Coordinates of C-alpha atoms and ligand atoms in Angstrom, one line a residue:
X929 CA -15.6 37.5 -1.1
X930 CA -14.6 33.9 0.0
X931 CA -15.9 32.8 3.1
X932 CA -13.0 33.3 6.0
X933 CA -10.7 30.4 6.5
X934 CA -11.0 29.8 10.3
X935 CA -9.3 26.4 11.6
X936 CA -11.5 25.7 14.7
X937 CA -9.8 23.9 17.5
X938 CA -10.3 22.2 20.8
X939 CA -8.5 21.3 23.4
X940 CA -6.2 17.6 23.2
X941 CA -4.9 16.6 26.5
X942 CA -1.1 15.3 26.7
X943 CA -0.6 11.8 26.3
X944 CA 2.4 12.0 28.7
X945 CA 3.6 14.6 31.5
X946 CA 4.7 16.9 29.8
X947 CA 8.5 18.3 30.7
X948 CA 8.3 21.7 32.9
X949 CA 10.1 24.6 33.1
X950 CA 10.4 24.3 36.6
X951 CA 9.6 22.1 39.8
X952 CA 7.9 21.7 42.9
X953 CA 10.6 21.1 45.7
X954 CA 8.4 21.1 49.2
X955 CA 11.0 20.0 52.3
X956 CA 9.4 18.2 55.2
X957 CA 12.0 18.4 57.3
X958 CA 11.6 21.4 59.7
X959 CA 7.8 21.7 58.8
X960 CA 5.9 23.3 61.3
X961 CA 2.8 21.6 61.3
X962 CA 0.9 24.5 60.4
X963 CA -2.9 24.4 61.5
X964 CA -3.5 25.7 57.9
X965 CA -0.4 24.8 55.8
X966 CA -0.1 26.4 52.5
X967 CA -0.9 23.3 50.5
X968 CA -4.3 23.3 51.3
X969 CA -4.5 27.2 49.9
X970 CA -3.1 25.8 46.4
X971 CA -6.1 27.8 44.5
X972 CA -5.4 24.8 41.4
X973 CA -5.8 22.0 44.0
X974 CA -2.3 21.0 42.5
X975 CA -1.2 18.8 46.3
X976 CA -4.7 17.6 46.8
X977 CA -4.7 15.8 43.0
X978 CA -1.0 15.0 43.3
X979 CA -0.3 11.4 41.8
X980 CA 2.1 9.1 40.7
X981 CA 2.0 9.0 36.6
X982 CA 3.5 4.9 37.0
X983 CA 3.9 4.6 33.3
X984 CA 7.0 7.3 33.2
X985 CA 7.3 7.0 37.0
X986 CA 6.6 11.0 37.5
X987 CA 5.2 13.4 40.0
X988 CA 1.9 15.2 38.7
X989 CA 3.1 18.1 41.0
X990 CA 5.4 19.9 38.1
X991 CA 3.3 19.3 35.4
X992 CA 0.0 20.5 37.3
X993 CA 1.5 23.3 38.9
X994 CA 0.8 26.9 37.3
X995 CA 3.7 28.6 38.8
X996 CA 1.8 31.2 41.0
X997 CA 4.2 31.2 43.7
X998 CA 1.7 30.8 46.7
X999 CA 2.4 28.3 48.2
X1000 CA 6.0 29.6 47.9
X1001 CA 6.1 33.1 49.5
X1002 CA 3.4 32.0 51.8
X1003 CA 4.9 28.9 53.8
X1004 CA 6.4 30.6 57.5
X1005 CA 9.4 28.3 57.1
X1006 CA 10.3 28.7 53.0
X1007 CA 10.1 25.0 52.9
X1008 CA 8.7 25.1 49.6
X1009 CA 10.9 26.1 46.1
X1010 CA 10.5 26.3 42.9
X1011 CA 13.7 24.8 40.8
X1012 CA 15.1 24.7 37.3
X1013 CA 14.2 21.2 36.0
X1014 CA 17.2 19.8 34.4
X1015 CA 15.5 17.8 32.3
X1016 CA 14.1 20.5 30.5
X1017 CA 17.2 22.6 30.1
X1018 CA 18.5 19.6 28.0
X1019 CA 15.4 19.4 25.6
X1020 CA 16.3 20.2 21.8
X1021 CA 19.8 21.7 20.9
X1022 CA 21.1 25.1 20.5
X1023 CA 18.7 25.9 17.8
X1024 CA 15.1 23.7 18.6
X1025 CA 15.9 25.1 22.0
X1026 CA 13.5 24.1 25.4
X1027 CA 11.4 27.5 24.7
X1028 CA 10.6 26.5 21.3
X1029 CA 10.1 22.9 22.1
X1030 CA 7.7 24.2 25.1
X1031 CA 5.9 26.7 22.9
X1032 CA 4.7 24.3 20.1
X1033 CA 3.6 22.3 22.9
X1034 CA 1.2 24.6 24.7
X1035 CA -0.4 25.6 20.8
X1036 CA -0.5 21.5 19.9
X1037 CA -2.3 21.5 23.2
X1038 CA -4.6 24.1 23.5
X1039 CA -4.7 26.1 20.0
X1040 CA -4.1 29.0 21.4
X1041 CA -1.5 32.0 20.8
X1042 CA 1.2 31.6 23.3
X1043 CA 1.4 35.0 25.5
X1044 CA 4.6 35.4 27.7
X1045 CA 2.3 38.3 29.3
X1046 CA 5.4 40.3 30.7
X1047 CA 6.5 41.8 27.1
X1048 CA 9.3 40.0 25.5
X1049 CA 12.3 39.2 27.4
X1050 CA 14.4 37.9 24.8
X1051 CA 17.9 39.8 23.4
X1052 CA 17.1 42.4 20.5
X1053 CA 19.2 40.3 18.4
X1054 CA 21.0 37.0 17.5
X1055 CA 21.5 34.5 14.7
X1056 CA 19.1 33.9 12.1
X1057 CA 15.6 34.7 11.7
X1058 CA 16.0 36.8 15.0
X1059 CA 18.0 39.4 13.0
X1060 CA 15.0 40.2 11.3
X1061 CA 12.0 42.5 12.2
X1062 CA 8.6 43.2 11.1
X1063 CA 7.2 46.6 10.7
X1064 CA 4.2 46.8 12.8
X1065 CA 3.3 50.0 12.6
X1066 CA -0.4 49.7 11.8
X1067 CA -0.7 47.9 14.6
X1068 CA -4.0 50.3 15.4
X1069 CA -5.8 48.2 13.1
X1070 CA -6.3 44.6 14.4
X1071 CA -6.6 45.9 18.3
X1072 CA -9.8 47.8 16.6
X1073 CA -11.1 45.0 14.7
X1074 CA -9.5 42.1 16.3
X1075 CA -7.8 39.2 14.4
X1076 CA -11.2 37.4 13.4
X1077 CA -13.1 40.8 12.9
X1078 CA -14.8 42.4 9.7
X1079 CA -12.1 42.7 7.7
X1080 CA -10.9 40.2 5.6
X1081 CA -7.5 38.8 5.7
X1082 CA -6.5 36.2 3.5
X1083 CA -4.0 33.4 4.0
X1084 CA -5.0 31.6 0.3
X1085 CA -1.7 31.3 -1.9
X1086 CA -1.2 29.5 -5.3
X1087 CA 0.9 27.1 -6.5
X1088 CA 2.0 26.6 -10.1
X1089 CA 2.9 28.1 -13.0
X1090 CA 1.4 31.9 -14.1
X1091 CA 1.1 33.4 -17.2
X1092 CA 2.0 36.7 -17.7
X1093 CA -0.3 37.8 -20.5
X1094 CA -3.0 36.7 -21.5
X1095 CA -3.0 36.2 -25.4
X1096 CA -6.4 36.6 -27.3
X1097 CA -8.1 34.9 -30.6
X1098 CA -9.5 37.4 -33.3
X1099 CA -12.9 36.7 -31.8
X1100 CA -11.5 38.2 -28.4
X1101 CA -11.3 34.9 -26.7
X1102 CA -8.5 33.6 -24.3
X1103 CA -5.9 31.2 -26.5
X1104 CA -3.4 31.2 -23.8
X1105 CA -3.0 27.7 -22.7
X1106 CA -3.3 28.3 -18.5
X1107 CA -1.2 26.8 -16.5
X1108 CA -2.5 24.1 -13.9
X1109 CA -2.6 25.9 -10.2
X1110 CA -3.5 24.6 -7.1
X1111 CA -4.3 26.9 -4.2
X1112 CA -4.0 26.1 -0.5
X1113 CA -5.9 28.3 2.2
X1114 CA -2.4 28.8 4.1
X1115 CA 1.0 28.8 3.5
X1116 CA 2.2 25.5 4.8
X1117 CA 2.5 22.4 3.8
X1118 CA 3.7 19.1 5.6
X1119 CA 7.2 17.6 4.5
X1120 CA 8.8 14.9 4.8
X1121 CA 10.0 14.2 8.7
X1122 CA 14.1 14.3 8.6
X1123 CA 13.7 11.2 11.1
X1124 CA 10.6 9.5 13.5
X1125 CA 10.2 6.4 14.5
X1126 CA 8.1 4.0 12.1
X1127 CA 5.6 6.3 10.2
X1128 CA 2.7 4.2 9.2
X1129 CA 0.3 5.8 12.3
X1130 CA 2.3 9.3 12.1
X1131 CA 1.3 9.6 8.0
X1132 CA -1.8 9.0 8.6
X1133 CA -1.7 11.8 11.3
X1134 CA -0.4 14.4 9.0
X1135 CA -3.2 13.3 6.0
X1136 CA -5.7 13.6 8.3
X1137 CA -5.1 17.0 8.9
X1138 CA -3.9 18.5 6.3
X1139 CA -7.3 16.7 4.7
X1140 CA -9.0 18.8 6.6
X1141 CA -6.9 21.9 6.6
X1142 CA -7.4 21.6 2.9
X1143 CA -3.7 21.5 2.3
X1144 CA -0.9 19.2 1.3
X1145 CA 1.4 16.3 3.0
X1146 CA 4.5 15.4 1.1
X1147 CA 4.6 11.4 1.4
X1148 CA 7.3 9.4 -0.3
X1149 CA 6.4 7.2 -3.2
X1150 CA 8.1 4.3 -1.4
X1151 CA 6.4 5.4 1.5
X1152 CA 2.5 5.3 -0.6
X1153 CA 0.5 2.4 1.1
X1154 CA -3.1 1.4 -0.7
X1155 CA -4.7 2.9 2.6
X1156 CA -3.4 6.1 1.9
X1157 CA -5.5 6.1 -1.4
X1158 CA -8.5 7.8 -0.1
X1159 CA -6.1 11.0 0.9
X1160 CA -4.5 11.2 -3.0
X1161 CA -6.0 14.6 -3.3
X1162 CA -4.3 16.1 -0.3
X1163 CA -0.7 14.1 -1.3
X1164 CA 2.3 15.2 -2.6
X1165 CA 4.0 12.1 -3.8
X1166 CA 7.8 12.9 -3.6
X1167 CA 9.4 10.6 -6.1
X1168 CA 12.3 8.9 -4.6
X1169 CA 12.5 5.7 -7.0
X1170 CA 12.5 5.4 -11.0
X1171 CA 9.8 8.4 -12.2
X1172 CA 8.8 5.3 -14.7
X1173 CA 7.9 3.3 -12.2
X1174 CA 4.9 5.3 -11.0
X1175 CA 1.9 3.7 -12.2
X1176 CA 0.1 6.0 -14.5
X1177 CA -3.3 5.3 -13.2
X1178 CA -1.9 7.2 -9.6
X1179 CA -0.2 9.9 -11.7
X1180 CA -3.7 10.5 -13.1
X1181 CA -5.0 11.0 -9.9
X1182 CA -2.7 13.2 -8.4
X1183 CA -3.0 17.0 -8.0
X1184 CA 0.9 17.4 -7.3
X1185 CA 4.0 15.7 -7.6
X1186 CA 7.4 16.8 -6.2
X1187 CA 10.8 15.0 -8.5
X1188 CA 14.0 15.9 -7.0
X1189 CA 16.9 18.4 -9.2
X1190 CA 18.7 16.7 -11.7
X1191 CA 20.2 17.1 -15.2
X1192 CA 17.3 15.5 -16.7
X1193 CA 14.4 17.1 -14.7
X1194 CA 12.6 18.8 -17.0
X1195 CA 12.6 16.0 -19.3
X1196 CA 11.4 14.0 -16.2
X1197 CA 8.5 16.7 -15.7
X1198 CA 7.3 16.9 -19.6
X1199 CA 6.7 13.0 -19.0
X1200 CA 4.5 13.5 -15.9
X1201 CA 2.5 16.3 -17.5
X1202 CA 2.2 14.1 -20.6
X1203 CA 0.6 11.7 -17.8
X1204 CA -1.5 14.2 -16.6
X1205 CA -1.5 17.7 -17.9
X1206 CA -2.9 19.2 -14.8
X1207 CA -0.4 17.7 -12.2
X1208 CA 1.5 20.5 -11.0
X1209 CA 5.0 19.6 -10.8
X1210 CA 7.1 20.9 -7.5
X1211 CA 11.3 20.5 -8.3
X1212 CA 12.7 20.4 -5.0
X1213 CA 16.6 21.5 -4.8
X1214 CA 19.1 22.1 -2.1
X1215 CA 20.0 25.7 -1.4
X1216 CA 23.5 26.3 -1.9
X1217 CA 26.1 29.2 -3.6
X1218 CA 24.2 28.3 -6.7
X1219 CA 20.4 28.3 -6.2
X1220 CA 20.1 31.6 -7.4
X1221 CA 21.5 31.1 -11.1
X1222 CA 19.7 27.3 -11.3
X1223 CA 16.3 28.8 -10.4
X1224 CA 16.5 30.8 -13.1
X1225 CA 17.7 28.1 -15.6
X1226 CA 15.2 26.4 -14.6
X1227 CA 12.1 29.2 -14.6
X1228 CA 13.3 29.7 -17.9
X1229 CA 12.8 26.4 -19.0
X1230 CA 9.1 26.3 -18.0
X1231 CA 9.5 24.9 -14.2
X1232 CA 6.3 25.3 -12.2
X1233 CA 6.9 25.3 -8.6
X1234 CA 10.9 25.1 -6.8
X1235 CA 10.9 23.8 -3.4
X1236 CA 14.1 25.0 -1.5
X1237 CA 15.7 22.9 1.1
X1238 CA 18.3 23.8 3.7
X1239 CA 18.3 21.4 6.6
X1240 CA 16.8 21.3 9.8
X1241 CA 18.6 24.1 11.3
X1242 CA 17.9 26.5 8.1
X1243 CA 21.8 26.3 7.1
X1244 CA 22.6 24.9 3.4
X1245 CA 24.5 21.6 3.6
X1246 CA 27.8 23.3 2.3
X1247 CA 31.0 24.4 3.9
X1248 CA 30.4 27.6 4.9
X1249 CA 26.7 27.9 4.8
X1250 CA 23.9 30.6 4.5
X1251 CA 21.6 31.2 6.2
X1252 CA 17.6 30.1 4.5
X1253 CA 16.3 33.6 4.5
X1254 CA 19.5 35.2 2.8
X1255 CA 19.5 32.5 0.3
X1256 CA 15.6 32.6 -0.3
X1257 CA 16.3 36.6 -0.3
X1258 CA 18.8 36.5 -3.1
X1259 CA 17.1 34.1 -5.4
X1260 CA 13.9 36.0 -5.2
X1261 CA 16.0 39.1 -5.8
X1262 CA 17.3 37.6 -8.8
X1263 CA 14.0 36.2 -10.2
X1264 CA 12.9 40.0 -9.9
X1265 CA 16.0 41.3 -11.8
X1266 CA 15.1 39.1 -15.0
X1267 CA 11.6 39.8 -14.8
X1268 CA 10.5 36.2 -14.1
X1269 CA 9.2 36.1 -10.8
X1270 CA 5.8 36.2 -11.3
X1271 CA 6.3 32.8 -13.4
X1272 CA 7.3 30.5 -10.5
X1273 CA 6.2 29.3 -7.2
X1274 CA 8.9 28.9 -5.0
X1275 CA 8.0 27.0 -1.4
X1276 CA 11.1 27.2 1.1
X1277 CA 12.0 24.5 4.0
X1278 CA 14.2 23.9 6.8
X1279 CA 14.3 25.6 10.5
X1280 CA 11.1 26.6 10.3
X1281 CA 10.3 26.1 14.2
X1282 CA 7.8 29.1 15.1
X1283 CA 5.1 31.1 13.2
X1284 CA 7.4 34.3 12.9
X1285 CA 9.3 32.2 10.8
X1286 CA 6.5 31.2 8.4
X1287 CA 6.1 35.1 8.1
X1288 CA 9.6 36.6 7.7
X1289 CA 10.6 33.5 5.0
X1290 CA 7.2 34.4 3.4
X1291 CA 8.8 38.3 3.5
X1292 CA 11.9 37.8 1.5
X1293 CA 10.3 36.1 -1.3
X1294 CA 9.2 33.0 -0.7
X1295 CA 5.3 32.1 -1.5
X1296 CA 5.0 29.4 0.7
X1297 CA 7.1 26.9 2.8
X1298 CA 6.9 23.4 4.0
X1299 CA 7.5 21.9 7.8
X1300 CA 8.5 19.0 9.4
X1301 CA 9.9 18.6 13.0
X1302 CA 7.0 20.8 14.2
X1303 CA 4.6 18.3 13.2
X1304 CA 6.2 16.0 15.2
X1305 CA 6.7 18.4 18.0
X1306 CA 3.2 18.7 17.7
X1307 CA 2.7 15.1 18.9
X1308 CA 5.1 15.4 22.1
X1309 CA 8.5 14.9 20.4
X1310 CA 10.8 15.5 22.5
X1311 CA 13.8 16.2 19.6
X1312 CA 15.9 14.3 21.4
X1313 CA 16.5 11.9 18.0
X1314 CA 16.7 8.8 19.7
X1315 CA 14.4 7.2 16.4
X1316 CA 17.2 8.7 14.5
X1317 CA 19.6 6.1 16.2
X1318 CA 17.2 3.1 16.5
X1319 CA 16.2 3.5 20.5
X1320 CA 12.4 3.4 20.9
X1321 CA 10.5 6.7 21.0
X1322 CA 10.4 8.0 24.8
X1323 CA 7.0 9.4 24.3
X1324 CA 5.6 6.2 21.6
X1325 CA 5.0 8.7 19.0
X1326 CA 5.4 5.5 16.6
X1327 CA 1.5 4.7 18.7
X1328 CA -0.1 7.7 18.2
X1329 CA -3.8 7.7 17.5
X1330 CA -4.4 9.5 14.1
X1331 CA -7.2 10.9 15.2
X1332 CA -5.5 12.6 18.3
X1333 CA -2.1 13.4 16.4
X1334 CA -4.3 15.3 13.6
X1335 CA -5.9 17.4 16.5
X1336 CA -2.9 18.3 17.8
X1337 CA -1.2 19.5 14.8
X1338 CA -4.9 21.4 13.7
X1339 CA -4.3 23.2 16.8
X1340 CA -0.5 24.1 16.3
X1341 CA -1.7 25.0 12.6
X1342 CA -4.4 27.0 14.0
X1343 CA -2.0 28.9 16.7
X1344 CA 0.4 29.6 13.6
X1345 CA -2.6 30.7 10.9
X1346 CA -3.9 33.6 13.9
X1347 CA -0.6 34.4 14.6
X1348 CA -0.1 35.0 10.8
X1349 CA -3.3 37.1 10.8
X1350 CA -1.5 39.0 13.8
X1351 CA 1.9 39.8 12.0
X1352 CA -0.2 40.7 8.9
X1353 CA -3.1 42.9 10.4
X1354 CA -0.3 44.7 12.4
X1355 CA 1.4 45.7 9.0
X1356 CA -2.3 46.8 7.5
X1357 CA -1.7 43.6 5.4
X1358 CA -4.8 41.8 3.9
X1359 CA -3.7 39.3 1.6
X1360 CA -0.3 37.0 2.4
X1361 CA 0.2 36.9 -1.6
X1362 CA 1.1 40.5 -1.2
X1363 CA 3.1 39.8 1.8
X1364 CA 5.9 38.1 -0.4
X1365 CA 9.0 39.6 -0.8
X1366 CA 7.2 42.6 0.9
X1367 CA 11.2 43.3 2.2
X1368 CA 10.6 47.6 2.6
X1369 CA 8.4 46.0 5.7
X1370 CA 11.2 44.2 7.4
X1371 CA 14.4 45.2 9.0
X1372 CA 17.3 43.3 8.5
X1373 CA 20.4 43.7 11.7
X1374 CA 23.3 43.4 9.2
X1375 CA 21.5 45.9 6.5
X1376 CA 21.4 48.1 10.2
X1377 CA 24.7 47.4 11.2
X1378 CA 26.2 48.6 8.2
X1379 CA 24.1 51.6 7.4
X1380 CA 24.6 52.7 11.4
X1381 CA 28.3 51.5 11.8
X1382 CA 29.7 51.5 8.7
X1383 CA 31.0 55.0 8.7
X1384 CA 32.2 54.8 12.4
X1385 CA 35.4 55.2 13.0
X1386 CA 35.8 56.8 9.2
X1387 CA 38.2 59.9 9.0
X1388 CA 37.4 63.2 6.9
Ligands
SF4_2143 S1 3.1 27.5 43.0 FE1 0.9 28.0 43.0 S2 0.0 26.5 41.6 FE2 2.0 25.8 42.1 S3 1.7 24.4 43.8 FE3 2.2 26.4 44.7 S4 0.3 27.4 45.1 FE4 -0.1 25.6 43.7
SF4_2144 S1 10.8 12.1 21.0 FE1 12.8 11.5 20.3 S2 12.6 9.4 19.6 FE2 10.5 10.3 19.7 S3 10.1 11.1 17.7 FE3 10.9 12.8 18.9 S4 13.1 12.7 18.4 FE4 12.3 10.7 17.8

């Protein structure tokens, strides 16, 4: 048995305050002048270290306070309140919402599992991956053995082509040709951001880690710099000029290359592999009405690995879109029905914002999936896409030290690899290969809905 993949972390302090939940208000009008005042009883010291952060102009107060309530129940006037910060109502959108935002935050931070502690308060519903549940009924077995205990869960995937059958010479020897595979010890992979400021320091965050992750980071060939060389085995080069232009000294070098869809693609991959015949060769195309049928064409046509893309918010870029996991559902559906899945990898993207996600996407079918705002989430984004527009970076993410931004996102990656473990040990899962298109371990609302509602209502 492989040694177990642990990603060890440590703690990376913020490099700005970060945005609470809530504030500190503390009136002096009307105060008493207590002998003892309830500041002083502040068991985190949070009054006595108060400062002035003069770089954003903030109050340490909020972000140092750990929202025990002392100081507020205990002052004889209630001079002292906790509010809503407004600032942090307005982080994100509808969809990266403040929780989210917070959440990735506290993991980038501290590389832990974030624990709400009072059972989850959230609706049993809503749009998207929350109309989806996992079965967790052997949860028995990781509160026995814990997440890191003696059993053995695996997070390792492959990517690539597989055969199906072996085919043998007279002399019983193996003639099939294999396949070139490339296996990752989790899941993810690092895409391309949708926006960021400049990304010279913010690449090299992202190779640094997933260098030492041992996975991937998709970098655009415009993008490839010569001091990016020494992270080539740990690159995806996502070919957004002329394929012909690639030198064929770097093709040589490269473990995986991503081309995007086009009528010509497979043309464009049999001159790659002719390059290099172990360069595993990643198609990525948009999810739309017609992923299904073109994932087939092309698994029939010897494609390797299909990289799905719906945009940041999970939705295709089409009038009247669907939903990722529906779309990833139906094309692995249909890759069973023909009796080709097995062939092709297929690595999904877009609204992947929390580790549930990682696991319900990996549920209806797909093997493994990339990430992007995350990373950048990771490193104090705020989402607010001011880059996206031009306007300088609130929190200089453009600045960030490589070493520092590939410690945060270790962290986030190690928060999302135990919460993996979690999801997986609570379904008496051991291996995350097996976990794909595992769907008789999910429950979907509208599959509910109709089986519950359908017949409501229904006469005789
Ligand atoms: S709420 Fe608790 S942690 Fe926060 S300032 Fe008051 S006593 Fe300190
Ligand atoms: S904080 Fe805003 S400007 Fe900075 S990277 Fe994030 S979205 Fe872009």
């Amino acid at each position: 048995m492989p040694p177990k993949y642990n990603i060890h972390t440590s703690p990376v302090p913020n490099r700005f305050q970060s945005i609470t939940k809530s504030g500190v208000i503390a009136w002096e009008e009307g105060c008493l002048k207590c002998a003892r005042c309830v500041k002083k009883e502040c068991v985190y010291k949070v009054y006595e270290k108060r400062s002035l952060d003069t770089r954003q102009m903030l109050d340490t107060l909020d972000s140092e306070c750990q929202d025990c309530f002392r100081c507020v129940q205990n002052c004889p006037n209630r001079l002292i309140q906790k509010g809503l910060n407004p600032t942090y109502k307005v982080l994100g959108d509808h969809y990266w919402t403040p929780e989210i935002i917070s959440s990735l935050w506290f993991q980038a931070e501290t590389g832990r599992i974030p624990v709400s502690g009072g059972g989850y308060g959230g609706p049993f519903s809503g749009p998207g991956f929350d109309a989806m549940w996992t079965d967790m009924s052997e949860i028995v077995r990781p509160t026995r053995d814990g997440i890191h205990g003696r059993e053995y869960i695996s997070t390792n995937v492959d990517l690539g082509r597989k055969l199906m059958f072996l085919e043998l010479g007279p002399d019983g020897s193996i003639v099939s040709p294999a396949p070139p595979l490339v296996e990752i010890p989790l899941p993810v992979i690092f895409d391309i951001l949708p926006w960021s400021p400049p990304r010279e320091k913010i690449n090299l965050s992202l190779l640094e880690c997933a260098q030492s992750l041992g996975t991937f980071t998709v970098v655009r060939q415009s993008d490839l710099t010569p001091d990016l060389e020494k992270y080539l085995p740990h690159i995806i080069v996502h070919v957004d000029g002329k394929p012909e232009n690639l030198p064929p000294e770097l093709i040589k070098r490269l473990r995986m290359i991503e081309i995007p869809d086009s009528e010509n693609v497979m043309a464009v991959q049999a001159m790659l592999k002719e390059e290099n015949p172990q360069l595993v060769v990643i198609i990525r195309m948009p999810l739309n009405s017609n992923a299904s049928e073109r994932a087939l064409q092309l698994t029939g046509q010897g494609a390797e690995v299909l990289h799905l893309y719906a945009d940041e918010y999970g939705l295709e870029e089409v009038d009247q879109p669907l939903f990722i996991k529906e779309r990833v559902k139906e094309i692995h559906l249909r890759l069973v029905e023909e009796g080709v899945r097995d062939q092709i990898t297929l690595i999904a993207s877009g609204g992947i914002a929390m580790a549930e996600h990682m696991a319900k996407l990996i549920i209806c079918g797909a093997d493994a999936l990339t990430i992007d705002i995350p990373l950048l989430v990771a490193m104090e984004c705020r989402v607010c896409r001011r880059c996206k527009e031009g306007i300088a970076c609130p929190v200089e993410i453009d600045q960030v030290d490589p070493a520092w931004g590939s410690a945060r996102i270790r962290n986030l990656m190690a928060g999302w690899h135990n919460q993996l473990l979690e999801i997986m040990g609570a379904m008496g899962m051991r291996e995350v290969r097996r976990l794909r298109g595992e769907m008789g371990r999910a429950m979907f609302f509208e599959d509910l809905e109709k089986e519950i509602f359908a017949t409501m209502g229904k006469r005789g």
